[in-house]
Coordinates of C-alpha atoms and ligand atoms in Angstrom, one line a residue:
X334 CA 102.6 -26.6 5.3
X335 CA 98.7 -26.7 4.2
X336 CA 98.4 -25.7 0.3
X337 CA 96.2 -23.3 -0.1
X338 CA 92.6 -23.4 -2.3
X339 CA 90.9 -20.5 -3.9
X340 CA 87.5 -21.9 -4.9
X341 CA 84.8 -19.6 -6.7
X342 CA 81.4 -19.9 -6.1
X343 CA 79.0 -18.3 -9.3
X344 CA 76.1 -19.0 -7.3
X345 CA 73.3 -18.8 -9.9
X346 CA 74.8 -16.6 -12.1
X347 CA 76.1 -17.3 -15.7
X348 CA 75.2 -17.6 -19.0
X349 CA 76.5 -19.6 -21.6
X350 CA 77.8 -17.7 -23.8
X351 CA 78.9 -15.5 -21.0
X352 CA 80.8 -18.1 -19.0
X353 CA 83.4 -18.9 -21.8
X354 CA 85.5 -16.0 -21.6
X355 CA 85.4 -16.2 -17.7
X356 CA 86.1 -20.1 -17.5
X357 CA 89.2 -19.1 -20.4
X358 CA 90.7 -16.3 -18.4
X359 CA 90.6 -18.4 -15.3
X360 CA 92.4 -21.5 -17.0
X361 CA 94.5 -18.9 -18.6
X362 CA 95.3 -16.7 -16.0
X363 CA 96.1 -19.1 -12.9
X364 CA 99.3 -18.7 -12.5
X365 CA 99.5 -18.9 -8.4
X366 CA 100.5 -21.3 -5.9
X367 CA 97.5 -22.4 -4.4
X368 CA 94.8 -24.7 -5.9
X369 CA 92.4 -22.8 -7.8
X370 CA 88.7 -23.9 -8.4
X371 CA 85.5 -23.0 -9.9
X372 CA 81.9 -24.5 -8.6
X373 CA 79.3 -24.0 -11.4
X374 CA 75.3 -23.6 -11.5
X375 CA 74.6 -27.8 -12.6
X376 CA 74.3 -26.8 -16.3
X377 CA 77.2 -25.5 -17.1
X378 CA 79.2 -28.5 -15.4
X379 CA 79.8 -29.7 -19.0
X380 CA 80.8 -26.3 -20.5
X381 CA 83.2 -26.3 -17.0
X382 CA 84.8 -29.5 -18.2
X383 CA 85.2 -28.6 -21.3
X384 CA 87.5 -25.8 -20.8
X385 CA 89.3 -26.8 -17.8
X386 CA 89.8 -30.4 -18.6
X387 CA 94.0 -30.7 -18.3
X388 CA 94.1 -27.5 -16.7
X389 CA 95.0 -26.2 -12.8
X390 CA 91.5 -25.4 -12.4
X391 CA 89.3 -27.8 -11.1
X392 CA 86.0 -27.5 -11.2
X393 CA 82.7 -28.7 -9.0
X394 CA 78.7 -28.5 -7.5
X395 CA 77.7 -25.9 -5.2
X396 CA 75.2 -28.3 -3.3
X397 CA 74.4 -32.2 -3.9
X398 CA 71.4 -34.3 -3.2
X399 CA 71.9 -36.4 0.0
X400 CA 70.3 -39.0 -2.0
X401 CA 72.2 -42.0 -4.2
X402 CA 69.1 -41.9 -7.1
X403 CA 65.8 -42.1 -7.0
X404 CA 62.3 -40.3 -7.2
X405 CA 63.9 -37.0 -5.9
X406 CA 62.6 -34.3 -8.7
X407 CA 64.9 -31.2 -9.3
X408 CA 67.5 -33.1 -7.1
X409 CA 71.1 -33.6 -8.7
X410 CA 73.3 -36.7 -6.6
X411 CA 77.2 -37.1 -6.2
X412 CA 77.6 -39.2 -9.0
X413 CA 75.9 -37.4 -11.3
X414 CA 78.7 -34.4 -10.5
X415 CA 81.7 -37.3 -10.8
X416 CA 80.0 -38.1 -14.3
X417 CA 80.7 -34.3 -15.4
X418 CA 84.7 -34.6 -13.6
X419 CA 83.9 -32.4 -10.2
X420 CA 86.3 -32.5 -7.8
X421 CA 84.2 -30.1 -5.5
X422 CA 80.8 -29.6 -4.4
X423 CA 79.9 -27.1 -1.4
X424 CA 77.9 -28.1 1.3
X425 CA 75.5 -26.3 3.9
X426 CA 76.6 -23.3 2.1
X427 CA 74.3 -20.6 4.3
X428 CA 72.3 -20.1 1.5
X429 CA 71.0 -23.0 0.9
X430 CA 70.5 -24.0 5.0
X431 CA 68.1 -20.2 5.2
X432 CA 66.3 -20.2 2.0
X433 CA 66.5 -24.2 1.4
X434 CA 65.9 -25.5 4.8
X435 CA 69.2 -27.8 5.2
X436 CA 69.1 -28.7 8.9
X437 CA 72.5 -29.5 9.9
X438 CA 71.5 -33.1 9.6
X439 CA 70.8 -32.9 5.8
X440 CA 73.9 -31.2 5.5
X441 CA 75.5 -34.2 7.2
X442 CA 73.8 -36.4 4.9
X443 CA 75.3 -34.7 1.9
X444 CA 78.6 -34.4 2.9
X445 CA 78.5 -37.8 3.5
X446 CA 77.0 -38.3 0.1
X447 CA 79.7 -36.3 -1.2
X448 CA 82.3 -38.1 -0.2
X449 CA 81.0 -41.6 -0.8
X450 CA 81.3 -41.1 -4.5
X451 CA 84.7 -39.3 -4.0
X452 CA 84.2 -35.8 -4.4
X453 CA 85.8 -33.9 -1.8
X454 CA 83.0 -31.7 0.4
X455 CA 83.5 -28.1 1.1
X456 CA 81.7 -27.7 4.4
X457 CA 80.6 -24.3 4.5
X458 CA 79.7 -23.4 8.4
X459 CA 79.2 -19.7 10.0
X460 CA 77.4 -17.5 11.9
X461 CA 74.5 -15.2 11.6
X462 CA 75.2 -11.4 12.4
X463 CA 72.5 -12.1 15.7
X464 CA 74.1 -15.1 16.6
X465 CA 77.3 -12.7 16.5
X466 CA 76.2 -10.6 18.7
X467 CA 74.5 -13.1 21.1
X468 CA 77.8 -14.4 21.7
X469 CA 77.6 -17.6 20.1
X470 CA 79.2 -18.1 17.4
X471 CA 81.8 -20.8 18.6
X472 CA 78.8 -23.1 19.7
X473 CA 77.1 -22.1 16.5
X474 CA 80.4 -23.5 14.4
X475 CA 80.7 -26.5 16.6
X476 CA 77.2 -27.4 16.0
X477 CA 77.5 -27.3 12.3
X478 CA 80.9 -29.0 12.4
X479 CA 79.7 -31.6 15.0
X480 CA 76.4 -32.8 12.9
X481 CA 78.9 -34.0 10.4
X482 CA 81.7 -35.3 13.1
X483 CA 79.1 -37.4 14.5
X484 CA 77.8 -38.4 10.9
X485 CA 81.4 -39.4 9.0
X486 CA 83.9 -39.3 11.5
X487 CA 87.3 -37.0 11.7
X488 CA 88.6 -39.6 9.4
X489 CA 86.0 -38.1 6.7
X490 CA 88.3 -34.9 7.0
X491 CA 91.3 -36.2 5.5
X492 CA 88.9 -36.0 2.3
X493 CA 87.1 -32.8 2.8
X494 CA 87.6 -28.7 3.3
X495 CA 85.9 -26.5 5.7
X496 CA 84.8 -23.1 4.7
X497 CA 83.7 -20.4 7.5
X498 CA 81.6 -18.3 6.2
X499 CA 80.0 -15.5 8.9
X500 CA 76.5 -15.1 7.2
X501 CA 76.9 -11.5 7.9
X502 CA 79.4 -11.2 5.5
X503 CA 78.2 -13.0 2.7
X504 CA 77.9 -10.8 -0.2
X505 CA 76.9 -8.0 2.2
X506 CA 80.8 -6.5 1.3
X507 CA 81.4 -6.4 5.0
X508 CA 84.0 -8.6 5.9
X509 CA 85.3 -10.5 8.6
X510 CA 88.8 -8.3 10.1
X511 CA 91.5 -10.9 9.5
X512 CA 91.3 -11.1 13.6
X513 CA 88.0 -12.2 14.1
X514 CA 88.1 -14.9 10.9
X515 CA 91.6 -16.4 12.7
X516 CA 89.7 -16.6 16.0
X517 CA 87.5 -18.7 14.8
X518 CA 89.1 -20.7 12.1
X519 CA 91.8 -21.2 14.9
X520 CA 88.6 -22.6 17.5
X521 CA 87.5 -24.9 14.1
X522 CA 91.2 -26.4 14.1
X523 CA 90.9 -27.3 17.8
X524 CA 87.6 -28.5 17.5
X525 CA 89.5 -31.1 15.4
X526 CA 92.9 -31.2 17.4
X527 CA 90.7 -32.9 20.1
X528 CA 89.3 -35.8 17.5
X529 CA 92.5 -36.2 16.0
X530 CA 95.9 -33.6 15.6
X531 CA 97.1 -35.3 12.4
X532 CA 93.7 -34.1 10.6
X533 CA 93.6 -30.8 12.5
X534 CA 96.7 -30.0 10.9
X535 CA 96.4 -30.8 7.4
X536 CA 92.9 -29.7 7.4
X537 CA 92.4 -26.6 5.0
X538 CA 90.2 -24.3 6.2
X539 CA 89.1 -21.6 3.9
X540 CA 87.5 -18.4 5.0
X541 CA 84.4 -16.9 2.4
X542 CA 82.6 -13.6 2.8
X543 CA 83.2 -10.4 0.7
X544 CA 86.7 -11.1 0.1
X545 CA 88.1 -8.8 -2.7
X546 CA 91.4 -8.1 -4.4
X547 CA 92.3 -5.4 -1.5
X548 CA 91.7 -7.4 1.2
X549 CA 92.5 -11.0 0.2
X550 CA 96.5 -11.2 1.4
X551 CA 95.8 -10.1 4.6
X552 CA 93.1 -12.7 5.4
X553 CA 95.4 -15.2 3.7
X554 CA 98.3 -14.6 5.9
X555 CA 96.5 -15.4 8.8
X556 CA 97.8 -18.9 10.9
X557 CA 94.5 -20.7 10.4
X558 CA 93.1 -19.6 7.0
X559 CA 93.8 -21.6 4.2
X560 CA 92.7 -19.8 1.4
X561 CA 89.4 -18.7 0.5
X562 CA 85.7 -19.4 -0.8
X563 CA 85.2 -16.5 -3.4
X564 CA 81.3 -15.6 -4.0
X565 CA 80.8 -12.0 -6.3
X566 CA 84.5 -11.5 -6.8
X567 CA 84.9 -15.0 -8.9
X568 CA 82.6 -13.8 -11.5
X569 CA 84.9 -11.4 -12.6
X570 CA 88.3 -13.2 -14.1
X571 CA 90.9 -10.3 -12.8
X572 CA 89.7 -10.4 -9.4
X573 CA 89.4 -14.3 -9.3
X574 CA 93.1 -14.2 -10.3
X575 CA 94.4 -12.0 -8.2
X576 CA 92.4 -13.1 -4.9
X577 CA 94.2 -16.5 -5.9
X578 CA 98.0 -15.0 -6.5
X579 CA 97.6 -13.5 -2.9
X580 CA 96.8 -16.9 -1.2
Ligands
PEP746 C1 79.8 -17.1 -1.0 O1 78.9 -17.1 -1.9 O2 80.1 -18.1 -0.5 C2 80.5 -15.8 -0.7 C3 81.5 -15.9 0.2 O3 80.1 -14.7 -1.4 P1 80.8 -13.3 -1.4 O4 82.3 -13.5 -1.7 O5 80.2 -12.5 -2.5 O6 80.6 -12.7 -0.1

């Protein structure tokens, strides 16, 4: 049995003053079975810490450079997030690959990145709502997940989540029926059952996109869907805590 994660993901929202009594109630409140997880805007990694430190919430990045160090300005690398206790850092989030430009290539690159400094990579992969409706959204998936296949090896995936996230449904507030995510975390399992079944099936793969109190348990108690990557919904505490009770 896979346990589940809830990770949260504040995109660039936040405020310092404003996190505390978020980051609080979320160290306060946890009280589920599945991991729970928070990953912050880079400066509030030390206010995160802070907080969580000793608590179930862990706490992480929501991209990383695919870069050790170096002359890379505005860039933040894995081992800067390690310094600040990360466990997590997303990567290829859809976000960042349309406004940011990370070909599934640099995606590979940070994952492997990632992992080399031993955070554990949440590869976020997913369709667009036109890719959707072109029928491709399995090749779509298997493209993202290959890039980094062929990059780190199934091995890599003992180390690392997958999140699917259907572009369509990112903060959009249209989400996925609990049918159509299963289908295709169920085809992002076998894309793995045929590289190796011992990874395939203690892979977690989470699913992300408008997932809210209501409609949480549902898409939780679905074969292939190991919990979920949280965007608006983590920013408020109650929510956060209750999308993590249901998984
Ligand atoms: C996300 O940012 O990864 C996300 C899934 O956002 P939302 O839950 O708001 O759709």
């Amino acid at each position: 049995m896979r346990t589940k994660l809830v990770a949260g993901n504040w995109k660039m929202h936040g405020s310092l003053a404003g996190n505390l009594g978020l980051l609080q109630a979320v160290r306060d409140g946890a009280r589920g079975q599945a991991e729970i997880a928070v990953c912050v805007p880079y400066p509030y990694l030390a206010q995160a810490r802070a907080v969580l430190d000793g608590s179930k919430v862990a706490w992480g990045g929501q991209d990383v450079s695919e870069h050790a160090q170096g002359a890379y300005t505005g860039e933040v690398s894995g081992s800067m997030l390690a310094d600040f206790g990360c466990r997590y850092v997303l990567v290829g989030h859809s976000e960042r690959r349309s406004f940011y430009g990370d070909t599934d290539a640099v995606v590979a690159a940070k994952f492997a990145a990632a992992l080399k400094v031993g955070l554990t990579p949440v590869l976020c992969v997913g369709e667009t709502l036109a890719e959707r409706e072109a029928g491709i959204t399995g090749a779509v998936v298997t493209r993202q997940l290959d890039a980094v296949l062929a990059n780190s090896g199934v091995a890599a995936f003992s180390r690392a989540v997958v999140a699917y996230e259907p572009v369509w449904a990112i903060g959009t507030g249209r989400t996925a029926s609990p049918a159509q995510a299963q289908e295709v975390h169920a085809l992002i399992r076998a894309r793995f059952v045929s590289d190796s079944a011992e990874i395939a099936a203690g892979l977690q793969i989470l699913y992300g996109g408008s997932v809210k109190p209501g409609n949480a348990r549902e898409l939780f108690g679905q074969a292939d869907i190991d919990g979920g990557l949280i965007g608006g919904a983590s920013l408020v505490a109650e929510d956060f805590l209750a999308i993590h009770v249901a998984a």
